[in-house]
């Protein structure tokens, strides 16, 4: 293990994942609701790990043999994000409840996990960050790609679990209905902005 390259992978992974996005907004929301937090964080981190390893080991082969993947993921992802954004905006406009009331309507584990995986695997930006960008950067370290990938994977685990469980500190703020509505509106705007960018070819 080359720890210098491992640290580079860690920093690169964190820098790409920190920006607010569909996946991060969902993890934050689940953390605030204290709803299936561990499963959501683990699903996001493991998904990132799979995609990072895929990018580091198979980037060129994927581009060569699956040229149809880009348009399928782009339009399918945009449609899903537009729907999820509408759902969040509806919640923001219709709900007068604070965080405590929102927690009473707990989504099932299966429904929550399905939404989490959809926000991850139907979002082409996830592939751009993990498979394409990190896969490309890893080629700068011939023979040491494993160290780079390990660092990037560590970054994903650190970020998602910190975001999911760190949201607990914000719970007093979200005891106010207005703060919860603002979060739902932010989630909706985030989803629609990403969907618009996808429809425009990213």
mmCIF file of C-alpha atoms in Angstrom:
data_model
loop_
_atom_site.group_PDB
_atom_site.id
_atom_site.type_symbol
_atom_site.label_atom_id
_atom_site.label_comp_id
_atom_site.label_asym_id
_atom_site.label_seq_id
_atom_site.Cartn_x
_atom_site.Cartn_y
_atom_site.Cartn_z
ATOM 1 C CA UNK A 1 0.000 0.000 0.000
ATOM 2 C CA UNK A 2 1.393 3.356 -1.082
ATOM 3 C CA UNK A 3 0.028 5.764 1.544
ATOM 4 C CA UNK A 4 0.858 8.888 -0.451
ATOM 5 C CA UNK A 5 -1.270 7.654 -3.356
ATOM 6 C CA UNK A 6 -3.902 6.370 -0.895
ATOM 7 C CA UNK A 7 -4.166 9.879 0.580
ATOM 8 C CA UNK A 8 -4.428 11.368 -2.922
ATOM 9 C CA UNK A 9 -7.312 9.012 -3.681
ATOM 10 C CA UNK A 10 -8.953 9.925 -0.368
ATOM 11 C CA UNK A 11 -8.767 13.649 -1.068
ATOM 12 C CA UNK A 12 -9.933 13.281 -4.669
ATOM 13 C CA UNK A 13 -12.867 11.106 -3.617
ATOM 14 C CA UNK A 14 -13.950 13.603 -0.952
ATOM 15 C CA UNK A 15 -13.595 16.603 -3.259
ATOM 16 C CA UNK A 16 -15.903 15.039 -5.844
ATOM 17 C CA UNK A 17 -18.551 13.847 -3.413
ATOM 18 C CA UNK A 18 -18.895 16.848 -1.075
ATOM 19 C CA UNK A 19 -20.934 18.984 -3.486
ATOM 20 C CA UNK A 20 -24.681 18.882 -2.805
ATOM 21 C CA UNK A 21 -26.460 16.465 -5.086
ATOM 22 C CA UNK A 22 -29.441 14.146 -5.271
ATOM 23 C CA UNK A 23 -27.740 11.367 -3.328
ATOM 24 C CA UNK A 24 -26.323 13.653 -0.632
ATOM 25 C CA UNK A 25 -29.617 15.477 -0.160
ATOM 26 C CA UNK A 26 -31.383 12.159 0.379
ATOM 27 C CA UNK A 27 -28.801 10.978 2.936
ATOM 28 C CA UNK A 28 -29.121 14.281 4.815
ATOM 29 C CA UNK A 29 -32.903 13.989 4.844
ATOM 30 C CA UNK A 30 -32.777 10.429 6.172
ATOM 31 C CA UNK A 31 -30.314 11.480 8.851
ATOM 32 C CA UNK A 32 -32.601 14.285 9.973
ATOM 33 C CA UNK A 33 -35.532 11.880 10.125
ATOM 34 C CA UNK A 34 -33.376 9.242 11.865
ATOM 35 C CA UNK A 35 -34.841 6.758 9.392
ATOM 36 C CA UNK A 36 -32.838 3.724 8.176
ATOM 37 C CA UNK A 37 -29.677 5.835 8.424
ATOM 38 C CA UNK A 38 -27.137 3.007 8.619
ATOM 39 C CA UNK A 39 -28.619 1.136 5.662
ATOM 40 C CA UNK A 40 -28.783 4.278 3.513
ATOM 41 C CA UNK A 41 -25.194 5.296 4.314
ATOM 42 C CA UNK A 42 -23.934 1.767 3.713
ATOM 43 C CA UNK A 43 -25.818 1.426 0.422
ATOM 44 C CA UNK A 44 -24.377 4.729 -0.865
ATOM 45 C CA UNK A 45 -20.832 3.930 0.246
ATOM 46 C CA UNK A 46 -20.868 0.388 -1.156
ATOM 47 C CA UNK A 47 -22.330 1.626 -4.447
ATOM 48 C CA UNK A 48 -19.543 4.181 -4.710
ATOM 49 C CA UNK A 49 -16.982 1.487 -3.896
ATOM 50 C CA UNK A 50 -18.257 -0.749 -6.695
ATOM 51 C CA UNK A 51 -18.227 2.115 -9.207
ATOM 52 C CA UNK A 52 -14.773 3.343 -8.171
ATOM 53 C CA UNK A 53 -13.286 -0.131 -8.547
ATOM 54 C CA UNK A 54 -15.088 -0.479 -11.881
ATOM 55 C CA UNK A 55 -13.632 2.804 -13.110
ATOM 56 C CA UNK A 56 -10.103 2.029 -11.959
ATOM 57 C CA UNK A 57 -10.076 -1.444 -13.537
ATOM 58 C CA UNK A 58 -12.405 -1.259 -16.558
ATOM 59 C CA UNK A 59 -12.952 2.308 -17.781
ATOM 60 C CA UNK A 60 -11.680 1.849 -21.330
ATOM 61 C CA UNK A 61 -13.512 -1.453 -21.867
ATOM 62 C CA UNK A 62 -16.814 0.039 -20.681
ATOM 63 C CA UNK A 63 -16.618 2.976 -23.125
ATOM 64 C CA UNK A 64 -15.803 0.649 -25.999
ATOM 65 C CA UNK A 65 -18.484 -2.004 -25.496
ATOM 66 C CA UNK A 66 -21.421 0.019 -24.081
ATOM 67 C CA UNK A 67 -21.789 3.222 -26.159
ATOM 68 C CA UNK A 68 -25.573 3.141 -25.619
ATOM 69 C CA UNK A 69 -25.256 3.461 -21.844
ATOM 70 C CA UNK A 70 -24.834 7.238 -21.783
ATOM 71 C CA UNK A 71 -28.174 8.265 -23.376
ATOM 72 C CA UNK A 72 -30.100 5.583 -21.462
ATOM 73 C CA UNK A 73 -28.731 6.711 -18.115
ATOM 74 C CA UNK A 74 -29.050 10.388 -18.966
ATOM 75 C CA UNK A 75 -32.735 10.414 -19.901
ATOM 76 C CA UNK A 76 -33.800 7.744 -17.437
ATOM 77 C CA UNK A 77 -31.997 9.526 -14.625
ATOM 78 C CA UNK A 78 -33.459 12.896 -15.584
ATOM 79 C CA UNK A 79 -37.006 11.494 -15.527
ATOM 80 C CA UNK A 80 -36.530 9.940 -12.096
ATOM 81 C CA UNK A 81 -34.970 13.091 -10.618
ATOM 82 C CA UNK A 82 -37.777 15.251 -12.018
ATOM 83 C CA UNK A 83 -40.357 12.975 -10.366
ATOM 84 C CA UNK A 84 -38.538 12.935 -7.039
ATOM 85 C CA UNK A 85 -38.179 16.717 -7.124
ATOM 86 C CA UNK A 86 -41.917 17.111 -7.691
ATOM 87 C CA UNK A 87 -42.605 14.799 -4.768
ATOM 88 C CA UNK A 88 -40.347 16.865 -2.487
ATOM 89 C CA UNK A 89 -41.910 20.154 -3.589
ATOM 90 C CA UNK A 90 -45.393 18.751 -2.956
ATOM 91 C CA UNK A 91 -44.284 17.818 0.545
ATOM 92 C CA UNK A 92 -42.882 21.309 1.106
ATOM 93 C CA UNK A 93 -46.098 23.028 -0.041
ATOM 94 C CA UNK A 94 -48.593 20.785 1.733
ATOM 95 C CA UNK A 95 -46.861 19.941 4.989
ATOM 96 C CA UNK A 96 -47.256 22.049 8.136
ATOM 97 C CA UNK A 97 -45.567 19.449 10.291
ATOM 98 C CA UNK A 98 -42.288 19.704 12.111
ATOM 99 C CA UNK A 99 -39.646 17.002 12.244
ATOM 100 C CA UNK A 100 -41.371 15.062 15.005
ATOM 101 C CA UNK A 101 -44.561 14.715 12.982
ATOM 102 C CA UNK A 102 -42.643 13.805 9.852
ATOM 103 C CA UNK A 103 -41.000 10.948 11.722
ATOM 104 C CA UNK A 104 -44.415 9.449 12.464
ATOM 105 C CA UNK A 105 -44.793 8.595 8.775
ATOM 106 C CA UNK A 106 -41.817 6.290 8.546
ATOM 107 C CA UNK A 107 -41.180 4.838 5.111
ATOM 108 C CA UNK A 108 -40.590 1.115 4.903
ATOM 109 C CA UNK A 109 -37.050 -0.193 4.764
ATOM 110 C CA UNK A 110 -37.617 -1.598 1.290
ATOM 111 C CA UNK A 111 -39.061 1.657 -0.053
ATOM 112 C CA UNK A 112 -36.263 3.740 1.467
ATOM 113 C CA UNK A 113 -33.527 1.452 0.146
ATOM 114 C CA UNK A 114 -35.101 1.352 -3.331
ATOM 115 C CA UNK A 115 -35.201 5.166 -3.467
ATOM 116 C CA UNK A 116 -31.617 5.388 -2.246
ATOM 117 C CA UNK A 117 -30.370 2.944 -4.875
ATOM 118 C CA UNK A 118 -32.363 4.668 -7.618
ATOM 119 C CA UNK A 119 -30.906 8.071 -6.704
ATOM 120 C CA UNK A 120 -27.468 6.476 -6.857
ATOM 121 C CA UNK A 121 -27.584 4.209 -9.896
ATOM 122 C CA UNK A 122 -29.920 6.290 -12.105
ATOM 123 C CA UNK A 123 -27.835 9.447 -11.759
ATOM 124 C CA UNK A 124 -25.213 9.706 -14.528
ATOM 125 C CA UNK A 125 -23.260 12.233 -12.467
ATOM 126 C CA UNK A 126 -22.375 9.408 -10.088
ATOM 127 C CA UNK A 127 -20.787 7.529 -12.987
ATOM 128 C CA UNK A 128 -19.024 10.665 -14.177
ATOM 129 C CA UNK A 129 -17.452 11.264 -10.770
ATOM 130 C CA UNK A 130 -16.589 7.683 -9.870
ATOM 131 C CA UNK A 131 -16.090 5.646 -13.039
ATOM 132 C CA UNK A 132 -14.892 8.340 -15.438
ATOM 133 C CA UNK A 133 -13.048 10.973 -13.377
ATOM 134 C CA UNK A 134 -11.555 8.776 -10.661
ATOM 135 C CA UNK A 135 -10.883 6.037 -13.198
ATOM 136 C CA UNK A 136 -9.038 8.495 -15.407
ATOM 137 C CA UNK A 137 -7.039 10.016 -12.539
ATOM 138 C CA UNK A 138 -5.987 6.551 -11.372
ATOM 139 C CA UNK A 139 -4.122 6.028 -14.649
ATOM 140 C CA UNK A 140 -1.574 8.565 -13.402
ATOM 141 C CA UNK A 141 -0.392 5.963 -10.891
ATOM 142 C CA UNK A 142 0.543 2.867 -12.920
ATOM 143 C CA UNK A 143 0.898 -0.167 -10.715
ATOM 144 C CA UNK A 144 -0.572 1.704 -7.733
ATOM 145 C CA UNK A 145 -4.203 2.007 -8.810
ATOM 146 C CA UNK A 146 -5.285 -0.221 -5.924
ATOM 147 C CA UNK A 147 -3.922 2.284 -3.390
ATOM 148 C CA UNK A 148 -5.692 5.138 -5.164
ATOM 149 C CA UNK A 149 -8.981 3.218 -5.311
ATOM 150 C CA UNK A 150 -8.730 2.270 -1.622
ATOM 151 C CA UNK A 151 -8.298 5.923 -0.687
ATOM 152 C CA UNK A 152 -11.271 7.015 -2.803
ATOM 153 C CA UNK A 153 -13.456 4.263 -1.331
ATOM 154 C CA UNK A 154 -12.449 5.303 2.197
ATOM 155 C CA UNK A 155 -13.463 8.857 1.343
ATOM 156 C CA UNK A 156 -16.952 7.695 0.333
ATOM 157 C CA UNK A 157 -17.467 5.744 3.556
ATOM 158 C CA UNK A 158 -16.229 8.651 5.688
ATOM 159 C CA UNK A 159 -18.424 11.178 3.907
ATOM 160 C CA UNK A 160 -21.722 9.289 3.818
ATOM 161 C CA UNK A 161 -21.607 8.091 7.417
ATOM 162 C CA UNK A 162 -20.534 11.548 8.612
ATOM 163 C CA UNK A 163 -23.380 13.157 6.664
ATOM 164 C CA UNK A 164 -26.016 10.649 7.777
ATOM 165 C CA UNK A 165 -25.170 10.596 11.463
ATOM 166 C CA UNK A 166 -23.890 14.186 11.649
ATOM 167 C CA UNK A 167 -27.350 15.370 10.614
ATOM 168 C CA UNK A 168 -28.411 14.563 14.202
ATOM 169 C CA UNK A 169 -26.816 17.836 15.310
ATOM 170 C CA UNK A 170 -29.225 19.731 13.058
ATOM 171 C CA UNK A 171 -32.338 18.080 14.462
ATOM 172 C CA UNK A 172 -33.203 20.947 16.881
ATOM 173 C CA UNK A 173 -33.269 23.354 13.925
ATOM 174 C CA UNK A 174 -35.596 21.085 11.970
ATOM 175 C CA UNK A 175 -38.083 20.877 14.815
ATOM 176 C CA UNK A 176 -39.556 23.986 13.158
ATOM 177 C CA UNK A 177 -41.970 23.366 10.257
ATOM 178 C CA UNK A 178 -40.468 26.231 8.242
ATOM 179 C CA UNK A 179 -36.979 24.682 8.325
ATOM 180 C CA UNK A 180 -38.332 21.319 7.179
ATOM 181 C CA UNK A 181 -40.212 22.964 4.294
ATOM 182 C CA UNK A 182 -37.027 24.790 3.285
ATOM 183 C CA UNK A 183 -35.134 21.492 3.198
ATOM 184 C CA UNK A 184 -37.798 19.849 1.033
ATOM 185 C CA UNK A 185 -37.705 22.849 -1.317
ATOM 186 C CA UNK A 186 -33.903 22.652 -1.502
ATOM 187 C CA UNK A 187 -34.112 18.945 -2.296
ATOM 188 C CA UNK A 188 -36.668 19.627 -5.051
ATOM 189 C CA UNK A 189 -34.537 22.400 -6.563
ATOM 190 C CA UNK A 190 -31.435 20.194 -6.443
ATOM 191 C CA UNK A 191 -33.192 17.321 -8.200
ATOM 192 C CA UNK A 192 -34.608 19.557 -10.935
ATOM 193 C CA UNK A 193 -31.321 21.375 -11.577
ATOM 194 C CA UNK A 194 -29.518 18.064 -12.006
ATOM 195 C CA UNK A 195 -32.324 16.718 -14.231
ATOM 196 C CA UNK A 196 -32.155 19.869 -16.390
ATOM 197 C CA UNK A 197 -28.387 19.506 -16.774
ATOM 198 C CA UNK A 198 -28.793 15.882 -17.751
ATOM 199 C CA UNK A 199 -31.352 16.709 -20.437
ATOM 200 C CA UNK A 200 -28.943 19.328 -21.761
ATOM 201 C CA UNK A 201 -26.199 16.752 -22.144
ATOM 202 C CA UNK A 202 -24.521 17.430 -18.762
#
